[in-house]
Coordinates of C-alpha atoms and ligand atoms in Angstrom, one line a residue:
M1 CA 0.0 0.0 0.0
Q2 CA 1.2 3.5 -0.9
T3 CA 0.5 5.9 2.0
L4 CA -0.7 9.3 0.8
R5 CA 0.6 12.5 2.5
L6 CA -2.4 14.9 2.5
S7 CA -2.4 18.7 3.3
P8 CA -5.2 20.0 5.5
D9 CA -6.7 22.1 2.7
A10 CA -10.1 21.6 1.1
Q11 CA -8.8 19.0 -1.4
G12 CA -6.8 17.0 1.3
L13 CA -9.7 17.0 3.7
A14 CA -12.1 15.8 1.0
R15 CA -9.7 13.0 0.1
A16 CA -9.3 12.0 3.8
A17 CA -13.1 11.9 4.2
D18 CA -13.5 9.8 1.0
L19 CA -10.9 7.3 2.1
L20 CA -12.6 7.0 5.6
A21 CA -16.0 6.6 3.9
G22 CA -14.5 3.8 1.9
G23 CA -13.4 1.9 5.0
Q24 CA -9.7 2.9 4.9
T25 CA -7.5 4.2 7.7
V26 CA -6.2 7.7 7.8
A27 CA -3.8 9.2 10.4
I28 CA -5.2 12.6 11.5
P29 CA -3.7 15.4 13.7
T30 CA -5.3 16.2 17.0
E31 CA -4.2 18.7 19.6
T32 CA -2.8 15.7 21.7
V33 CA -1.1 13.3 19.3
Y34 CA -1.8 12.0 15.8
G35 CA -4.7 9.4 15.7
L36 CA -5.2 6.5 13.3
A37 CA -8.8 7.0 12.3
A38 CA -11.4 4.7 10.8
D39 CA -15.2 4.7 10.5
A40 CA -16.3 3.6 14.0
R41 CA -19.5 2.0 12.6
N42 CA -17.6 -0.2 10.1
G43 CA -16.1 -3.3 11.7
E44 CA -13.8 -4.1 8.8
A45 CA -12.4 -0.5 8.8
V46 CA -11.8 -0.7 12.5
A47 CA -10.1 -4.1 12.0
R48 CA -7.6 -2.3 9.7
I49 CA -6.6 0.0 12.6
Y50 CA -5.7 -3.1 14.8
Q51 CA -3.9 -4.6 11.8
A52 CA -1.8 -1.6 11.0
K53 CA -0.9 -1.0 14.7
G54 CA -0.4 -4.7 15.5
R55 CA -2.6 -3.9 18.5
P56 CA -3.9 -6.6 20.9
S57 CA -7.7 -6.8 20.2
F58 CA -8.7 -6.6 23.9
N59 CA -7.7 -2.9 23.9
P60 CA -10.7 -0.6 23.1
L61 CA -10.4 2.5 21.0
I62 CA -11.4 6.1 21.7
V63 CA -14.2 7.4 19.4
H64 CA -13.9 11.0 18.2
V65 CA -17.0 13.1 17.4
A66 CA -17.5 16.7 16.3
D67 CA -19.5 17.9 19.3
L68 CA -21.5 17.1 22.4
Q69 CA -24.7 16.5 20.4
A70 CA -22.9 13.7 18.5
A71 CA -21.6 12.2 21.7
L72 CA -25.1 12.1 23.3
R73 CA -26.2 9.9 20.4
L74 CA -23.6 7.3 21.3
A75 CA -23.5 7.3 25.1
H76 CA -25.5 8.0 28.2
M77 CA -24.1 10.9 30.0
P78 CA -24.6 11.3 33.8
D79 CA -24.7 14.8 35.1
Q80 CA -21.0 14.8 36.2
A81 CA -19.9 13.7 32.7
L82 CA -22.1 16.4 31.1
H83 CA -20.5 19.0 33.3
L84 CA -17.0 17.8 32.4
A85 CA -17.9 17.7 28.7
E86 CA -19.2 21.2 28.8
S87 CA -16.2 22.4 30.7
F88 CA -13.4 20.8 28.6
W89 CA -14.7 19.9 25.1
P90 CA -13.5 20.4 22.6
G91 CA -10.2 19.4 24.1
P92 CA -7.9 16.7 25.5
L93 CA -10.5 14.9 27.7
T94 CA -11.9 11.4 27.0
L95 CA -14.9 10.2 28.9
V96 CA -15.7 6.5 29.3
L97 CA -19.5 6.3 29.4
P98 CA -22.2 3.7 29.1
L99 CA -22.7 2.8 25.4
R100 CA -26.2 3.3 24.0
P101 CA -27.3 -0.1 22.6
D102 CA -28.6 1.6 19.4
A103 CA -25.3 3.6 18.9
G104 CA -24.3 1.6 15.8
I105 CA -20.7 1.3 16.9
A106 CA -18.7 -1.7 15.7
S107 CA -18.1 -4.1 18.7
L108 CA -14.4 -4.2 17.9
V109 CA -14.2 -0.5 18.9
T110 CA -15.3 -1.2 22.4
A111 CA -13.7 -4.6 22.6
G112 CA -17.2 -5.9 23.5
L113 CA -17.3 -3.7 26.7
G114 CA -20.6 -2.0 27.6
T115 CA -18.8 1.4 27.7
I116 CA -17.3 3.7 25.1
G117 CA -14.5 6.2 25.3
L118 CA -15.6 9.5 23.7
R119 CA -13.7 12.6 22.9
V120 CA -14.4 15.9 21.0
P121 CA -11.0 17.0 19.7
A122 CA -10.1 20.7 19.4
H123 CA -7.6 20.6 16.5
P124 CA -9.1 22.4 13.5
A125 CA -8.0 19.7 11.1
A126 CA -9.6 17.0 13.2
Q127 CA -12.8 19.0 13.4
A128 CA -12.7 19.6 9.6
V129 CA -12.3 15.8 9.0
L130 CA -15.1 15.0 11.4
H131 CA -17.4 17.4 9.6
A132 CA -16.4 16.3 6.1
F133 CA -16.8 12.6 7.1
G134 CA -20.0 13.2 9.0
G135 CA -19.7 10.3 11.5
P136 CA -17.8 8.9 14.5
L137 CA -14.2 8.1 14.0
A138 CA -12.4 5.5 16.1
A139 CA -8.8 6.6 16.5
P140 CA -6.0 5.3 18.8
S141 CA -2.6 7.0 18.7
A142 CA -1.1 6.4 15.2
N143 CA 1.9 4.4 16.3
A144 CA 2.7 0.7 16.2
S145 CA 1.3 -0.9 19.4
G146 CA 3.5 -0.3 22.4
R147 CA 5.8 2.3 20.7
I148 CA 6.0 6.1 21.3
S149 CA 2.9 8.1 20.3
P150 CA 3.4 10.4 17.2
T151 CA 3.3 14.1 17.6
S152 CA 4.0 14.8 13.9
A153 CA 3.2 13.3 10.5
G154 CA 6.9 12.3 10.2
H155 CA 6.6 10.3 13.4
V156 CA 3.5 8.5 12.0
L157 CA 5.4 7.4 8.9
D158 CA 8.9 7.0 10.6
S159 CA 11.3 4.7 8.7
S160 CA 11.7 2.3 11.7
G161 CA 8.5 0.9 13.1
G162 CA 6.2 3.6 11.7
L163 CA 3.0 3.1 9.7
D164 CA 4.3 4.0 6.2
G165 CA 2.8 1.5 3.7
R166 CA 0.4 0.2 6.3
I167 CA -2.3 2.9 6.2
A168 CA -4.1 4.7 3.4
A169 CA -3.0 8.3 4.2
V170 CA -1.7 10.8 6.8
L171 CA -3.1 14.3 7.0
D172 CA -0.1 16.5 7.8
A173 CA -0.8 19.5 9.9
G174 CA 2.5 19.9 11.6
S175 CA 3.3 19.3 15.3
C176 CA 0.7 18.6 18.0
A177 CA 0.4 21.5 20.5
V178 CA -0.3 19.4 23.7
G179 CA 1.9 16.5 22.9
L180 CA 0.5 14.0 25.4
E181 CA -2.6 11.9 25.0
S182 CA -6.0 12.9 26.5
T183 CA -6.9 12.6 30.1
I184 CA -9.3 9.7 30.5
I185 CA -12.1 9.8 33.1
G186 CA -14.6 7.0 33.8
W187 CA -17.1 6.0 36.5
P188 CA -16.2 2.3 37.0
E189 CA -17.6 2.1 40.5
G190 CA -20.0 5.0 40.2
R191 CA -17.3 7.6 41.2
A192 CA -15.4 9.8 38.8
T193 CA -12.0 8.1 38.4
L194 CA -8.8 9.1 36.7
L195 CA -8.2 6.2 34.3
R196 CA -5.2 7.9 32.5
P197 CA -3.5 11.2 33.3
G198 CA -3.1 13.3 30.2
G199 CA -3.4 16.7 28.5
I200 CA -5.8 18.2 31.1
P201 CA -4.3 18.2 34.6
A202 CA -6.2 16.1 37.1
E203 CA -6.3 19.2 39.3
A204 CA -8.3 21.1 36.7
I205 CA -10.9 18.3 36.5
E206 CA -11.1 18.1 40.3
A207 CA -11.7 21.8 40.4
A208 CA -14.6 21.5 37.9
L209 CA -16.1 18.6 39.8
G210 CA -15.6 20.2 43.2
H211 CA -14.1 17.0 44.7
P212 CA -11.1 14.7 44.3
L213 CA -11.0 12.0 41.6
A214 CA -10.8 8.4 42.7
A215 CA -7.5 6.8 41.9
H216 CA -7.5 3.9 39.5
D217 CA -5.4 1.0 40.8
A218 CA -4.0 -0.2 37.5
D219 CA -3.5 -3.9 37.4
P220 CA -1.7 -4.4 34.1
S221 CA -3.1 -7.9 33.7
A222 CA -6.7 -7.1 34.5
P223 CA -9.1 -7.1 31.5
N224 CA -11.1 -4.2 33.1
A225 CA -8.1 -1.9 32.8
P226 CA -7.6 -2.3 29.0
G227 CA -4.7 -0.4 27.5
Q228 CA -3.0 0.4 30.8
L229 CA -0.3 -2.2 30.0
T230 CA 2.7 -1.4 32.1
S231 CA 5.3 -1.3 29.3
H232 CA 4.0 1.2 26.8
Y233 CA 5.4 4.3 25.0
A234 CA 8.6 2.3 24.7
P235 CA 11.8 3.5 23.1
R236 CA 14.3 0.8 22.2
A237 CA 17.0 2.2 24.5
A238 CA 17.2 1.7 28.2
L239 CA 15.8 4.7 30.2
R240 CA 16.7 6.0 33.6
L241 CA 14.3 8.4 35.4
N242 CA 14.9 11.1 38.0
A243 CA 18.5 11.0 36.9
S244 CA 21.5 13.2 36.7
P245 CA 23.4 12.9 33.4
E246 CA 26.1 10.2 33.2
P247 CA 28.8 9.9 30.4
G248 CA 27.7 7.8 27.4
E249 CA 24.0 8.7 27.9
T250 CA 21.7 11.0 26.1
H251 CA 20.2 13.2 28.8
L252 CA 16.8 14.9 28.7
S253 CA 17.1 18.0 30.9
F254 CA 14.3 20.0 32.5
G255 CA 14.6 23.5 33.9
R256 CA 18.0 24.1 32.3
P257 CA 19.3 24.3 28.8
G258 CA 20.8 21.3 26.9
P259 CA 20.8 19.7 23.5
F260 CA 17.8 17.6 24.6
S261 CA 16.0 20.1 26.9
L262 CA 12.4 19.4 27.7
S263 CA 12.1 23.0 28.8
D264 CA 14.9 25.4 29.6
S265 CA 12.6 27.4 31.9
G266 CA 10.9 24.4 33.6
D267 CA 7.6 24.9 31.8
L268 CA 5.5 21.7 32.1
A269 CA 3.3 22.4 29.0
Q270 CA 6.4 22.9 26.9
A271 CA 7.9 19.7 28.2
A272 CA 4.7 17.8 27.4
A273 CA 4.7 19.1 23.9
R274 CA 8.3 18.1 23.3
L275 CA 8.5 14.8 25.3
F276 CA 7.7 12.2 22.6
D277 CA 9.7 14.0 19.8
L278 CA 12.8 14.2 22.1
L279 CA 12.4 10.5 23.2
R280 CA 12.3 9.5 19.5
R281 CA 15.3 11.7 18.6
A282 CA 17.3 10.5 21.7
D283 CA 16.4 6.9 20.9
D284 CA 17.7 7.3 17.3
L285 CA 21.2 8.0 18.7
G286 CA 21.3 4.4 20.1
R287 CA 22.7 5.3 23.5
P288 CA 21.0 4.8 26.9
I289 CA 18.7 7.7 27.8
S290 CA 18.3 9.4 31.2
V291 CA 15.7 12.0 32.2
A292 CA 15.9 14.7 34.8
P293 CA 13.3 14.8 37.6
I294 CA 10.0 16.3 36.5
P295 CA 7.7 17.8 39.2
D296 CA 4.7 15.5 39.8
H297 CA 1.9 18.0 39.6
G298 CA -0.3 19.3 36.8
L299 CA 0.9 18.1 33.4
G300 CA 4.0 16.7 35.2
A301 CA 1.9 13.8 36.5
A302 CA 1.0 12.7 32.9
I303 CA 4.6 13.2 31.8
N304 CA 5.8 11.0 34.7
D305 CA 3.2 8.4 33.9
R306 CA 4.5 8.1 30.3
L307 CA 8.1 8.1 31.4
R308 CA 7.4 5.3 34.0
R309 CA 5.8 3.2 31.2
A310 CA 8.6 3.9 28.8
A311 CA 11.2 2.8 31.4
A312 CA 9.2 -0.3 32.5
P313 CA 10.5 -3.8 31.7
R314 CA 9.2 -4.8 28.2
T315 CA 6.3 -7.2 28.3
Ligands
LIG401 O1 -5.3 11.9 23.0 C1 -5.8 10.8 22.8 O2 -6.5 10.2 23.6 C2 -5.3 10.1 21.5 C3 -5.9 10.9 20.3 C4 -5.7 10.2 19.0 O3 -7.2 11.1 20.6 N1 -5.8 8.7 21.5 C5 -5.3 7.8 22.3 O4 -5.9 6.5 22.0 O5 -4.4 7.9 23.1 P1 -5.2 5.2 22.5 O6 -6.1 4.1 21.8 O7 -3.8 5.1 22.2 O8 -5.5 5.1 24.0 C6 -6.9 4.9 24.4 C7 -7.0 4.5 25.8 C8 -6.6 3.0 26.0 O9 -5.8 2.9 27.1 C9 -7.9 2.3 26.1 O10 -7.8 1.1 26.8 C10 -8.8 3.3 26.8 O11 -8.4 4.5 26.2 N2 -10.2 3.1 26.5 C11 -10.8 3.3 25.4 N3 -12.1 3.0 25.5 C12 -12.3 2.5 26.7 C13 -13.4 1.9 27.5 N4 -14.6 1.7 26.9 N5 -13.1 1.5 28.7 C14 -11.9 1.7 29.3 N6 -10.8 2.2 28.7 C15 -11.0 2.6 27.4
LIG402 MG1 -1.7 4.8 22.3

């Protein structure tokens, strides 16, 4: 398969929408990371996502819709969820909600669960594709399963382990502004629970709810915690965290300048936006990687979550 590189102009967007309507997979930019999109109502199209990524089929996919109205057609939304949707959509928040039986979503998307992960992306190109296509798009991050998430079209195609030749097209709209995947909130035991830290700090969600989020005890082998596999976002190189630089390593610095600086000034949003690109570029050098300590609040919690998974023993 020849993977097309499309521009986010009228012609490129129309081509992307046509390919999606024909059951093909297209990598699209979002404000978090690039997603590998397919028609969420078409089981064969969704199967092509799993095939291209080499993703284990028990891992459900996030469904992207244009707005709250479209989300309400797919899922039941309790008051708390509605409040979060109104506060943070469009944006980097995914809500795991009870699936409507008549939603028409392919069962492969939800991996047979009674819930669906929904998100309204803010990126103008993602919004334009959703409007041109006119339906829900299943889209996990557009990387081979277990590898680092892509924050540019170049990452999606990447010569080693990328999706070039495995997907119909990539819509190239440059780098992703947030750079970390969405924050995922669900109500597994009736209480609002942080299922994955991400682009919206947990503190901001707690402020909107007016109470703390329940913590999710991630058991990596439990089928009710899909996708929270311990080793994830993995570079090939060994990774040391909370580290000072050692000779022979590539060091990702924070709060001071350096050739691989996450943020010279210690800005967590800048570090989040740069994290995956720096990890890829460091990994390409073939040396072990070390990362400076990152404060564990705000976006730092999501950065540290990704770093711990990247450093975990490979499963
Ligand atoms: O920012 C993002 O969320 C990006 C962009 C493309 O939107 N997407 C993304 O998707 O990170 P993915 O597939 O790489 O991660 C989705 C996570 C997985 O951990 C999956 O298990 C969880 O969401 N998930 C999806 N639907 C779920 C459900 N019904 N119940 C529990 N977890 C769910
Ligand atoms: Mg992913």
